[in-house]
PDB file of C-alpha atoms in Angstrom:
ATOM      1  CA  UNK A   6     -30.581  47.616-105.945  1.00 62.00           C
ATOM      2  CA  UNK A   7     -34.516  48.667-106.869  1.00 81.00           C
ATOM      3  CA  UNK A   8     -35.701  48.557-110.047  1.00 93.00           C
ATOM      4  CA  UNK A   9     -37.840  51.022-111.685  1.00 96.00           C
ATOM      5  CA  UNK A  10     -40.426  52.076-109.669  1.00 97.00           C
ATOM      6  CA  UNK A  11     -43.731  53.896-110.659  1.00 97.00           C
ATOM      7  CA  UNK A  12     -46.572  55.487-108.848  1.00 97.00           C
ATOM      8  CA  UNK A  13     -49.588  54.386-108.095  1.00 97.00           C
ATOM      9  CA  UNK A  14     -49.749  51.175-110.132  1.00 96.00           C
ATOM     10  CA  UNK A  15     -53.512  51.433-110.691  1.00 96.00           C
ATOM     11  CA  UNK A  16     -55.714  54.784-111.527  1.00 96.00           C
ATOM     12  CA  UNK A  17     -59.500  55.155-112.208  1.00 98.00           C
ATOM     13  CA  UNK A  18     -60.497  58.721-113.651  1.00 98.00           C
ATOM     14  CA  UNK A  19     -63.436  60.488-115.481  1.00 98.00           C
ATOM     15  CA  UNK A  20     -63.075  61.728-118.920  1.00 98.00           C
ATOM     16  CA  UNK A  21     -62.082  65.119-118.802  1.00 98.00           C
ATOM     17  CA  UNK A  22     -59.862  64.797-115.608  1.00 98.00           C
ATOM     18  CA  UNK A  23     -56.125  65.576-115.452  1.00 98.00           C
ATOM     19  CA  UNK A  24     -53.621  62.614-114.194  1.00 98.00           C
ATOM     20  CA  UNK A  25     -49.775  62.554-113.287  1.00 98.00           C
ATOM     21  CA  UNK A  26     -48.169  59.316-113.337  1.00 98.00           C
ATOM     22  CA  UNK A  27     -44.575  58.994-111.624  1.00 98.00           C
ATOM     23  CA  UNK A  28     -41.476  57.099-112.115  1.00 98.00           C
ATOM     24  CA  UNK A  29     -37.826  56.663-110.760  1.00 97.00           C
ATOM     25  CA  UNK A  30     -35.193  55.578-112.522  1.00 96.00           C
ATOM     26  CA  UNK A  31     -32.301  52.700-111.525  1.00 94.00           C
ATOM     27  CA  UNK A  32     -29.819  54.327-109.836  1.00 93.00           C
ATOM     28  CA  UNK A  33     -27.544  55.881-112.146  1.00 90.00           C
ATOM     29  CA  UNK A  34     -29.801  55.859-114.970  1.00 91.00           C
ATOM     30  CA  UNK A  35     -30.238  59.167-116.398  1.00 91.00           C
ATOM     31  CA  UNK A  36     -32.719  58.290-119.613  1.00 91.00           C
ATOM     32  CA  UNK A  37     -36.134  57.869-119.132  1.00 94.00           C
ATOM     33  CA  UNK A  38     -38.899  56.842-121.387  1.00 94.00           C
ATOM     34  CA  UNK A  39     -42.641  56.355-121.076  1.00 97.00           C
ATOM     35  CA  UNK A  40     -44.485  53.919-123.102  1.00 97.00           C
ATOM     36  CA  UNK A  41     -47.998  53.406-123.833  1.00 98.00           C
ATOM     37  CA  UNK A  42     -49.444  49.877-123.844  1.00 97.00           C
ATOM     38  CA  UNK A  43     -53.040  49.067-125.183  1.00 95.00           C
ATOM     39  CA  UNK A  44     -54.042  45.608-123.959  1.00 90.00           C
ATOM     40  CA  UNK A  45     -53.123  42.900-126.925  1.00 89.00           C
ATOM     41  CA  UNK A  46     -50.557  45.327-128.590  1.00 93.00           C
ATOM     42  CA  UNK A  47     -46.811  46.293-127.661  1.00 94.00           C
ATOM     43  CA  UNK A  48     -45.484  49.020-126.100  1.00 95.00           C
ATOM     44  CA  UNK A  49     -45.769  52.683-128.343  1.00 95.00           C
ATOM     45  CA  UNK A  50     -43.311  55.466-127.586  1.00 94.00           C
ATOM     46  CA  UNK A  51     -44.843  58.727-126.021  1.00 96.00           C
ATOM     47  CA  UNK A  52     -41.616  60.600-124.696  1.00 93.00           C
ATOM     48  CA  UNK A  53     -37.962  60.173-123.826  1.00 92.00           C
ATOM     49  CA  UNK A  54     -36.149  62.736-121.403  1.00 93.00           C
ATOM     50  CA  UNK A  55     -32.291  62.247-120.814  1.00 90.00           C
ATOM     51  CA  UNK A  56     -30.487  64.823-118.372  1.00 90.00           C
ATOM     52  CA  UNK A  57     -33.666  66.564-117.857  1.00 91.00           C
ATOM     53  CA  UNK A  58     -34.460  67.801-121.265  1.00 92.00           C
ATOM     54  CA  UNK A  59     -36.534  66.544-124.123  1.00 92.00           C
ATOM     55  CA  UNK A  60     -34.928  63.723-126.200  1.00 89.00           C
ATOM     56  CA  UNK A  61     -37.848  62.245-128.302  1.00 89.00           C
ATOM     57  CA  UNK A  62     -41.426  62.340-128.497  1.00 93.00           C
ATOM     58  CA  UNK A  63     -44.074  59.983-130.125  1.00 92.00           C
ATOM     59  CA  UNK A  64     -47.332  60.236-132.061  1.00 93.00           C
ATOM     60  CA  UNK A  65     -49.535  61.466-129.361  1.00 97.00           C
ATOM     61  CA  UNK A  66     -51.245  64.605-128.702  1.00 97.00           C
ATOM     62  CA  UNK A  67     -50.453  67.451-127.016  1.00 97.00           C
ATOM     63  CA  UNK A  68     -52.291  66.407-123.591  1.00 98.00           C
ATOM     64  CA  UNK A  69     -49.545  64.368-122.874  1.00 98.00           C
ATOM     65  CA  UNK A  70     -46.471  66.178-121.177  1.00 97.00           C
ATOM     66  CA  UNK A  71     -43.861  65.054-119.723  1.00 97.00           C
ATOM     67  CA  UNK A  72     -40.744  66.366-117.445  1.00 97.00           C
ATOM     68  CA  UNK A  73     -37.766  65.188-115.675  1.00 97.00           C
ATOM     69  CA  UNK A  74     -36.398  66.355-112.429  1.00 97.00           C
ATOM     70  CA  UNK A  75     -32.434  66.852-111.145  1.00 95.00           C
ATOM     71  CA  UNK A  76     -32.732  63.693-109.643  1.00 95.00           C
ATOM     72  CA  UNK A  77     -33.504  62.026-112.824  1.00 95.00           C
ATOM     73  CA  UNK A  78     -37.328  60.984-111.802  1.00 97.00           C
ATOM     74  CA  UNK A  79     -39.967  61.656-114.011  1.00 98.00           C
ATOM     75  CA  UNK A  80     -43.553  62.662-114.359  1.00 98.00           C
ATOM     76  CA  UNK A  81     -46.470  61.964-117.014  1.00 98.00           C
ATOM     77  CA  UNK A  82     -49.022  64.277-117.577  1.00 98.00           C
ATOM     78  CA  UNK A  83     -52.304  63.718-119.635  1.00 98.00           C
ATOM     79  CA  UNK A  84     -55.170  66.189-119.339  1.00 98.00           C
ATOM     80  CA  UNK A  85     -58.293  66.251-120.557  1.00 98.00           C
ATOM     81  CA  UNK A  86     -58.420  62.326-120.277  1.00 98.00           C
ATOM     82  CA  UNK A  87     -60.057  60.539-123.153  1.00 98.00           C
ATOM     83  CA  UNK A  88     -61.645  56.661-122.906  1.00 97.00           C
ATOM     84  CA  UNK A  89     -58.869  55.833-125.105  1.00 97.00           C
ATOM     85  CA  UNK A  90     -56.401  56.854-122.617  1.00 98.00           C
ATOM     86  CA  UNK A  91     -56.740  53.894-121.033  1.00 98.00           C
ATOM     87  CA  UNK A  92     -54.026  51.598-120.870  1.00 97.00           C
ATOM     88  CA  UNK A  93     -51.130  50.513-119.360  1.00 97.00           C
ATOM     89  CA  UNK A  94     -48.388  53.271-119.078  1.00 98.00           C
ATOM     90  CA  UNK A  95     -44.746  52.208-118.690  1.00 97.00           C
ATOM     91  CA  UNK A  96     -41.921  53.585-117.627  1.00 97.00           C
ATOM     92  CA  UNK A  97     -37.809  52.995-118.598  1.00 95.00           C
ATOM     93  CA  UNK A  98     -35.267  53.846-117.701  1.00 93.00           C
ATOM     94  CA  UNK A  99     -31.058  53.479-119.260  1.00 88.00           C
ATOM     95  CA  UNK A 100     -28.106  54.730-118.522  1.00 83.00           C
ATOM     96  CA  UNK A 101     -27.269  57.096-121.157  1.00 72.00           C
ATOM     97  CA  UNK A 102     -29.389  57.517-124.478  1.00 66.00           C
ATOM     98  CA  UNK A 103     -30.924  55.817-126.705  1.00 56.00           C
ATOM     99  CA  UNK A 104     -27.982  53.973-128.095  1.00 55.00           C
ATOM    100  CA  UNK A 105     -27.938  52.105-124.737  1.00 64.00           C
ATOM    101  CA  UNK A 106     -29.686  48.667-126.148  1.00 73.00           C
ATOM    102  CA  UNK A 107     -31.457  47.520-123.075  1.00 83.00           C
ATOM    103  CA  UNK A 108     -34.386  49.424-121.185  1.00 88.00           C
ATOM    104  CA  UNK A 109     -35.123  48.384-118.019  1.00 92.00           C
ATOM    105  CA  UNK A 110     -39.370  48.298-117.226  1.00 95.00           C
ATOM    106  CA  UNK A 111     -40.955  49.449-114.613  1.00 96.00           C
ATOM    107  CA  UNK A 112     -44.273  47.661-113.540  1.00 95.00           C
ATOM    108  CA  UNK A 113     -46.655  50.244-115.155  1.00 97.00           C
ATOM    109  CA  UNK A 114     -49.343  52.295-113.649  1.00 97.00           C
ATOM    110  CA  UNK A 115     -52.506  50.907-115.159  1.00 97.00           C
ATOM    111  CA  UNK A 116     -54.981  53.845-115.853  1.00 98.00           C
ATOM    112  CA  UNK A 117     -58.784  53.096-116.767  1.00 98.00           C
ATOM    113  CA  UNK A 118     -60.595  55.968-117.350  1.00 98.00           C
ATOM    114  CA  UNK A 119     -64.345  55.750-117.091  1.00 97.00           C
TER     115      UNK A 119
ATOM    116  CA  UNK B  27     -41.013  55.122-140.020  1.00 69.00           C
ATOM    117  CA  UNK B  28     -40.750  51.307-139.116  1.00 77.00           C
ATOM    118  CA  UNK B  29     -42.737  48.248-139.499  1.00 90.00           C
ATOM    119  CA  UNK B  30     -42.430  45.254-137.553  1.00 95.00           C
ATOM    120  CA  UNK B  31     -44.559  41.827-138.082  1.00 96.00           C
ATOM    121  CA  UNK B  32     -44.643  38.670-135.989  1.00 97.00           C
ATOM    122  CA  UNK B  33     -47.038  36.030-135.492  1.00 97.00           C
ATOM    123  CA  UNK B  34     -49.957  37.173-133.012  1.00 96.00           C
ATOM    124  CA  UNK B  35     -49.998  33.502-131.318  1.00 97.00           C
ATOM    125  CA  UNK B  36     -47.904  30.514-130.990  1.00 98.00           C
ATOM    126  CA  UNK B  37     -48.921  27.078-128.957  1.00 97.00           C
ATOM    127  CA  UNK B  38     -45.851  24.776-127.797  1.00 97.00           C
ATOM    128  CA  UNK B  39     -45.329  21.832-125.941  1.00 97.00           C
ATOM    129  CA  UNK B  40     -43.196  21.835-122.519  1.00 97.00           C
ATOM    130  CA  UNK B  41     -39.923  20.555-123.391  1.00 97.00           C
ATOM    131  CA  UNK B  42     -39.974  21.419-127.291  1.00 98.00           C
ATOM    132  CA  UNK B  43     -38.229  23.931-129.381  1.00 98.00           C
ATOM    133  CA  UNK B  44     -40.324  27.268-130.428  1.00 98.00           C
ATOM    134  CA  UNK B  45     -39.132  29.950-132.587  1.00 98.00           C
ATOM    135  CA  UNK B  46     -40.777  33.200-132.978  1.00 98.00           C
ATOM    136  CA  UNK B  47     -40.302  35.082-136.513  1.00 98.00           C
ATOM    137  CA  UNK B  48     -39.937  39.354-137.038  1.00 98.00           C
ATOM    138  CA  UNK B  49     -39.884  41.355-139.909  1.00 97.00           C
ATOM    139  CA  UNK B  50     -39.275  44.609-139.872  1.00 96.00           C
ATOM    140  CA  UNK B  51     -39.027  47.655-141.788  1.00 93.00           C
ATOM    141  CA  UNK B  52     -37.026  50.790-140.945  1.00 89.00           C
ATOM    142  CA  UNK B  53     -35.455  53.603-142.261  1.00 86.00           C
ATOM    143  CA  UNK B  54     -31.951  53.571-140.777  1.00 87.00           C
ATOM    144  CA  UNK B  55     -30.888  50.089-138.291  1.00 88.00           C
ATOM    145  CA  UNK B  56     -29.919  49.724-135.134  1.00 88.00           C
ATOM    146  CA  UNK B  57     -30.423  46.770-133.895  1.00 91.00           C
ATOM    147  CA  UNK B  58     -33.050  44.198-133.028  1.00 94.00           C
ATOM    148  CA  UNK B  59     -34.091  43.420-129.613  1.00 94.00           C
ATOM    149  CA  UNK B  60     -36.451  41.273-128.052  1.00 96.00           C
ATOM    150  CA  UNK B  61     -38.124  41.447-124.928  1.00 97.00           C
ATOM    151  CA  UNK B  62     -40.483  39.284-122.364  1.00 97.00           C
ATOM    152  CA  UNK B  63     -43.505  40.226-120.977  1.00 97.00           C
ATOM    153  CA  UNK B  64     -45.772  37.997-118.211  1.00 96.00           C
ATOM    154  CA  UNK B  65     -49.538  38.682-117.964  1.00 93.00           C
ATOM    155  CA  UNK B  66     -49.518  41.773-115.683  1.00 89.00           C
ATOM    156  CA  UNK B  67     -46.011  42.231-115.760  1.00 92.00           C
ATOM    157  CA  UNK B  68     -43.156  44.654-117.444  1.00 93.00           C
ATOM    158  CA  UNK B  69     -41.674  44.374-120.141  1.00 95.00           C
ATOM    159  CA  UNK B  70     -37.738  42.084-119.798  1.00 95.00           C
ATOM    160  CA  UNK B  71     -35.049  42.503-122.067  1.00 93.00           C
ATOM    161  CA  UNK B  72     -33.835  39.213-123.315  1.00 95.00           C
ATOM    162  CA  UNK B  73     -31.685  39.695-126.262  1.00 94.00           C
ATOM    163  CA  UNK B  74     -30.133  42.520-128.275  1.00 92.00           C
ATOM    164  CA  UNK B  75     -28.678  41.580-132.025  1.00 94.00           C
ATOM    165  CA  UNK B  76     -26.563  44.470-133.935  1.00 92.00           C
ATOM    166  CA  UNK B  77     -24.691  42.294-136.626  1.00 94.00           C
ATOM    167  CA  UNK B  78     -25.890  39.033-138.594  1.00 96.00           C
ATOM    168  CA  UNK B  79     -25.916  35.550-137.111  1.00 96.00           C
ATOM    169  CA  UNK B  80     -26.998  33.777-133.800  1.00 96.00           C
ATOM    170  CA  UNK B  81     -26.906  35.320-130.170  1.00 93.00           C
ATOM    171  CA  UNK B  82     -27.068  32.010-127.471  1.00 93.00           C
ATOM    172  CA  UNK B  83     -28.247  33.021-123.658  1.00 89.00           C
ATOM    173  CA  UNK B  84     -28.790  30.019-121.768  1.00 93.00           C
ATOM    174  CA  UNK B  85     -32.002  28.365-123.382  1.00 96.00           C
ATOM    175  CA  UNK B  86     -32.746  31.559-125.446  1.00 96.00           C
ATOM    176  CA  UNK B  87     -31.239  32.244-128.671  1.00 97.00           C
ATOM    177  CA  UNK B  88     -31.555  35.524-130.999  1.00 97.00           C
ATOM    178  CA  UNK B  89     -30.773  35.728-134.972  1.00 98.00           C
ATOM    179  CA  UNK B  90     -30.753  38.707-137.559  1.00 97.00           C
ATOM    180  CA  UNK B  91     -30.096  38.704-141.067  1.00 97.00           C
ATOM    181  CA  UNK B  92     -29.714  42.281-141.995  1.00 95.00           C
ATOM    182  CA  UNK B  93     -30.195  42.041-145.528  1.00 95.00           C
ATOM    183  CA  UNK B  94     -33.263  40.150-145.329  1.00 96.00           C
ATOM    184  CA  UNK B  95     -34.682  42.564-142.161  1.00 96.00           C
ATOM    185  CA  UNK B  96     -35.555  39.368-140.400  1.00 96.00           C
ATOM    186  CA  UNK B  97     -34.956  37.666-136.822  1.00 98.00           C
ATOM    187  CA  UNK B  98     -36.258  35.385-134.837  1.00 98.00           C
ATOM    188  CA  UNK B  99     -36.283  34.480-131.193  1.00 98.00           C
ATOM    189  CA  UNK B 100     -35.434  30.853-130.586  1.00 98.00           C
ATOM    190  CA  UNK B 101     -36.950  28.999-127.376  1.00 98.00           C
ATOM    191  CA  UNK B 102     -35.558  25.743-126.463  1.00 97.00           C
ATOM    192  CA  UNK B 103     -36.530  23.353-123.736  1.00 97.00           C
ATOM    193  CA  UNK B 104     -39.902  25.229-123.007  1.00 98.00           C
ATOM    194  CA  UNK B 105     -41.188  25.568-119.606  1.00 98.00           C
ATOM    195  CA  UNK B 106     -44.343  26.704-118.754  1.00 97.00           C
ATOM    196  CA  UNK B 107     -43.227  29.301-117.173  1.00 97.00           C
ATOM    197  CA  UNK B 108     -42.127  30.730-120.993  1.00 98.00           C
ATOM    198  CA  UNK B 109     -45.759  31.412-121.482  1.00 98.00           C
ATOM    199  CA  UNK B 110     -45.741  35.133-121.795  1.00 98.00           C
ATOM    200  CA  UNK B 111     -45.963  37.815-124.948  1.00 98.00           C
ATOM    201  CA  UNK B 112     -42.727  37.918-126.586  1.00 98.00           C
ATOM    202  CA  UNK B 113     -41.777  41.093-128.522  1.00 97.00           C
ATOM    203  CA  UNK B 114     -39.073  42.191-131.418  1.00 97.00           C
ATOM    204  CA  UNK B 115     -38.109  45.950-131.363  1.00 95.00           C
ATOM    205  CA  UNK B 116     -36.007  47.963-133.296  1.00 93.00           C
ATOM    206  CA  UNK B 117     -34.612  51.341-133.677  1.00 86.00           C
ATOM    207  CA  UNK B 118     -33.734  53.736-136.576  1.00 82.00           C
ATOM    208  CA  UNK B 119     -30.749  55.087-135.014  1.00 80.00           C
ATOM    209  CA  UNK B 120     -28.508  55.181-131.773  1.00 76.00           C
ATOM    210  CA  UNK B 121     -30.775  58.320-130.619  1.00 76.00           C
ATOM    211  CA  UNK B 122     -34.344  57.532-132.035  1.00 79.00           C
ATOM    212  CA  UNK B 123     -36.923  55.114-129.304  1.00 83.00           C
ATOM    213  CA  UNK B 124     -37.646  51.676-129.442  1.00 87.00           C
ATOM    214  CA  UNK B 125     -40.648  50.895-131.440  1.00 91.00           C
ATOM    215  CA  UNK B 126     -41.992  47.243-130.761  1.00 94.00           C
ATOM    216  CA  UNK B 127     -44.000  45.162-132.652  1.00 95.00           C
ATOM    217  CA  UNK B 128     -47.681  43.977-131.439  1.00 95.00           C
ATOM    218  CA  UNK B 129     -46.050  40.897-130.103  1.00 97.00           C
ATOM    219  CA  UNK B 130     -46.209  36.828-130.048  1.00 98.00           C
ATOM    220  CA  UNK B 131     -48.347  35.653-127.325  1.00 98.00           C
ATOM    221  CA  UNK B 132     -46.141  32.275-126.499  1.00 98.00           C
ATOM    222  CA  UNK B 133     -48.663  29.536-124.876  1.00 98.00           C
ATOM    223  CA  UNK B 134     -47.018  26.376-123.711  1.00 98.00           C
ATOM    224  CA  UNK B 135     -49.005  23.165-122.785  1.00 97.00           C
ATOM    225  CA  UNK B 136     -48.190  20.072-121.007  1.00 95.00           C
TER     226      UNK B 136
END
């Protein structure tokens, strides 16, 4: 069975540009959460969707969106990109909610913005 | 909100015994977990710990002690393959995210 997969795994933009990042969940997984990870530093929460709506959303600013689609995929959105945006953004994915203790990774779409 | 704290960097040898110490601080509890991450890689989930006492997988081992909101990852007959980042998350509640800590950069030498 595949993993979590994400899309593209690397990404140069300008400051001020607009960027969608894609992931799929394990199939049968219906929980997905993105992650932002600074080099040096663990993973921070930005959003969690489960059955296509909104379960939980982080400290970050409103230029980051998200959505989830009937088939349980996901997009990230973040316009207006800052220097600071850049990092490596991760995707998981669970069966049910939260309360499931184990989130499976995907390999991250690394985004440098310039 | 939570709080987590674990050593930044840890040097072992291959073949010894490593453990990796978390604090944390949180509001509600549920759970500690701990996960592996290779340069360039994703984040693995290695263990999960709900109640007090010792968690054994193979050559990794987990502990909590609730009351003092501690745990620590144990590493025994390291490889040097188990050089990675190694990091303790917890979560408030059964429907509130993982939040990790900055994580343990594990280096094993020869």
């Amino acid at each position: 069975d595949a993993g979590v997969t994400q899309s593209p795994t690397h990404l140069i933009k300008t400051r001020g540009q607009h960027v969608t990042l894609r992931c799929s969940p394990i199939s049968g997984h219906k929980s997905v959460s993105w992650y932002q990870q600074v080099l040096g530093q663990g993973p921070q929460f930005i959003f969690q969707y489960y059955e296509k709506e909104e379960r939980g959303r982080g400290n970050f600013p409103d230029r980051f969106s998200a959505r989830q689609f009937p088939n349980y995929s996901s997009e990230l959105n973040v316009n207006a990109l800052l220097l600071g945006d850049s990092a490596l953004y991760l995707c998981a994915s669970s069966f049910g909610l939260a309360g499931d203790y184990e989130q499976y990774f995907g390999p991250g779409t690394r985004l440098t913005v310039t | 909100g939570q709080s987590l704290e674990q050593p930044s960097e840890v040097t072992a040898v291959e073949g010894a015994i490593v453990q990796i110490n978390c604090t944390y601080q949180t509001s509600g509890f549920y759970g500690l977990s701990w996960y592996q991450q290779h340069d360039g890689g994703a984040p693995t989930f290695l263990s999960y710990n709900a109640l007090d006492g010792l968690e054994e997988t193979g050559r990794f081992s987990s502990f909590l002690s609730r009351s003092d909101s501690y745990g620590y990852l144990l590493l025994q007959e390291l490889q040097m393959k188990d050089s990675a980042s190694y990091f303790c998350a917890v979560r408030d509640n059964s429907d509130t995210p993982l939040v990790f800590g900055k994580g343990t950069r594990l280096s094993v030498i020869a």
